[in-house]
Amino acid sequence: MMRTILSADGSLTRRMVVEPGMCSGGSLIFGRIGDWTWEAVAEACRTNVHAARTAEGRPAYLSFYYYRVRGGKVVHPHGLTFGDELQVTSRVFQLGSQSVLTLHRLAPADLALGSAPLTPEEAYDRPHPDCLYAENFNRWIARTRPGSNQRLAEIAPLDFTYEHLPRLPNQYSPRSVGRAREAGTFCSEPPAGFTVTGPVETHEYTLDVVRDLNGAGLVYFAAYFSIFDTSLLRLWRSLGRDDERFLQRKVIDQKVGYFGNADPGAVFTITVRRWCSAANPEIELADMAMRDAGSGRLLAITAIELESA
């Protein structure tokens, strides 16, 4: 059940009840937030994002380049269950002629935020402690070769309008994603207050064409969360922890950088590094990089700060 309101500042506010298709110990909520991003961009940019075309008539896709989510005390990614009531606010910002950034706030419906707008200052500097905040940096892409998910080109559809969107203040620009791509990690420097725990592990994952591909034949952006979580679960079990404890983990902050796609039959290698907080041993950080096993091409990275139950 959902009711959507378009505000004067261009943001979308949804009052909704959590349904089975948006809550789990996996990637369902990340997929739903991504759907809200497409809906918000379609509304804000007056573009049919689901059927966008390039000037040559090829399908154009609003791909995910960077995804960040920060959990709150009440609303966090794996803490939602059937019947929870939320107020979801989404707002789109311009980032050049081929990109947009969308902010989301997931608040408990009874938090009484009223008509408070969602601003970058709130999302980045003064987040409400009970709310979940998500940041999606999306780029338009198109295939350069029919049937291939490699060498995707950045190209926007003809009807994409962005000049009227508010600009994201420079201090909040996600430019650090480019540096993380060059380094192959979000943690090129040891995280402050954390100490390394255990050796680097390497896991292998074969692309699952049943679960991991979307309707356009691309690796689904939310599948990257699942693939990384599969490696995290392997590490979890190697530490002697049970699956119930894994399902109860609380994501404090997770970043995902998307740098490549893959074709059916692909095999990935995923390296995992782990740190623990010196102040609180229940708070950990996992740093992972996903590469094509054959070419070594970097496909994605993530850093997950979590609290184990």
Coordinates of C-alpha atoms in Angstrom, one line a residue, residues 43-149:
E43 CA 9.3 12.4 -12.5
A44 CA 12.0 15.0 -12.0
C45 CA 13.5 14.8 -15.5
R46 CA 10.3 14.1 -17.4
T47 CA 12.0 11.1 -19.0
N48 CA 10.6 7.6 -19.6
V49 CA 13.5 5.8 -17.9
H50 CA 12.0 2.4 -18.5
A51 CA 11.9 2.8 -22.3
A52 CA 14.7 5.4 -22.9
R53 CA 16.5 5.4 -26.3
T54 CA 19.7 7.0 -27.6
A55 CA 19.7 9.1 -30.8
E56 CA 20.5 6.0 -32.7
G57 CA 17.5 4.2 -31.3
R58 CA 19.4 1.9 -29.0
P59 CA 18.1 1.2 -25.4
A60 CA 19.6 3.5 -22.8
Y61 CA 19.8 2.4 -19.2
L62 CA 20.0 4.5 -16.0
S63 CA 22.8 2.5 -14.5
F64 CA 24.1 2.6 -10.9
Y65 CA 27.7 3.9 -10.5
Y66 CA 27.7 4.5 -6.8
Y67 CA 25.3 3.3 -4.1
R68 CA 25.6 4.3 -0.4
V69 CA 23.2 3.4 2.4
R70 CA 23.4 4.4 6.1
G71 CA 21.2 2.7 8.6
G72 CA 19.5 4.3 11.5
K73 CA 18.7 3.1 15.0
V74 CA 15.1 2.3 13.9
V75 CA 15.2 1.9 10.1
H76 CA 18.2 -0.1 8.8
P77 CA 18.5 -2.4 5.7
H78 CA 17.9 -5.8 7.3
G79 CA 15.7 -4.6 10.2
L80 CA 12.5 -4.1 8.2
T81 CA 9.6 -6.6 8.5
F82 CA 6.1 -7.1 7.2
G83 CA 3.7 -4.3 8.2
D84 CA 6.3 -1.7 9.2
E85 CA 5.1 1.8 8.1
L86 CA 7.5 4.2 6.5
Q87 CA 7.6 7.7 5.1
V88 CA 10.0 7.7 2.2
T89 CA 11.3 11.0 0.7
S90 CA 13.3 11.2 -2.5
R91 CA 15.0 14.1 -4.2
V92 CA 17.0 14.3 -7.5
F93 CA 20.1 16.5 -8.1
Q94 CA 21.9 17.2 -11.3
L95 CA 25.5 16.0 -11.9
G96 CA 26.3 16.9 -15.5
S97 CA 24.6 16.1 -18.7
Q98 CA 24.6 12.3 -18.3
S99 CA 24.3 11.7 -14.6
V100 CA 22.0 12.4 -11.6
L101 CA 22.2 11.8 -7.9
T102 CA 19.2 10.9 -5.9
L103 CA 18.9 11.1 -2.1
H104 CA 16.4 9.0 -0.1
R105 CA 15.3 9.2 3.5
L106 CA 13.4 6.2 5.0
A107 CA 11.7 7.4 8.2
P108 CA 9.4 5.6 10.6
A109 CA 5.9 6.8 9.7
D110 CA 5.2 8.0 13.3
L111 CA 8.4 10.2 13.4
A112 CA 6.3 13.3 12.7
L113 CA 8.8 14.9 10.3
G114 CA 5.9 16.8 8.8
S115 CA 6.7 18.6 5.6
A116 CA 10.5 18.9 6.4
P117 CA 12.3 18.9 3.0
L118 CA 15.2 16.5 2.4
T119 CA 18.4 18.5 2.0
P120 CA 22.0 17.5 1.3
E121 CA 22.9 19.1 4.6
E122 CA 20.6 16.8 6.5
A123 CA 21.6 13.7 4.5
Y124 CA 25.3 14.2 4.8
D125 CA 25.9 16.3 7.9
R126 CA 22.8 16.0 10.2
P127 CA 21.1 12.7 9.6
H128 CA 18.2 11.9 11.9
P129 CA 19.4 9.0 14.1
D130 CA 16.3 6.9 13.5
C131 CA 16.3 7.2 9.7
L132 CA 17.9 5.3 6.9
Y133 CA 19.5 7.4 4.2
A134 CA 20.4 6.2 0.7
E135 CA 22.5 7.9 -2.0
N136 CA 22.3 6.7 -5.7
F137 CA 24.7 8.1 -8.3
N138 CA 23.4 7.0 -11.7
R139 CA 24.9 7.3 -15.2
W140 CA 23.1 6.7 -18.5
I141 CA 24.7 3.9 -20.5
A142 CA 24.1 1.9 -23.7
R143 CA 25.6 -1.2 -25.2
T144 CA 28.2 -0.7 -27.9
R145 CA 27.9 -4.3 -29.2
P146 CA 24.6 -6.2 -29.4
G147 CA 24.3 -8.9 -26.8
S148 CA 27.5 -7.9 -24.9
N149 CA 27.6 -6.4 -21.5

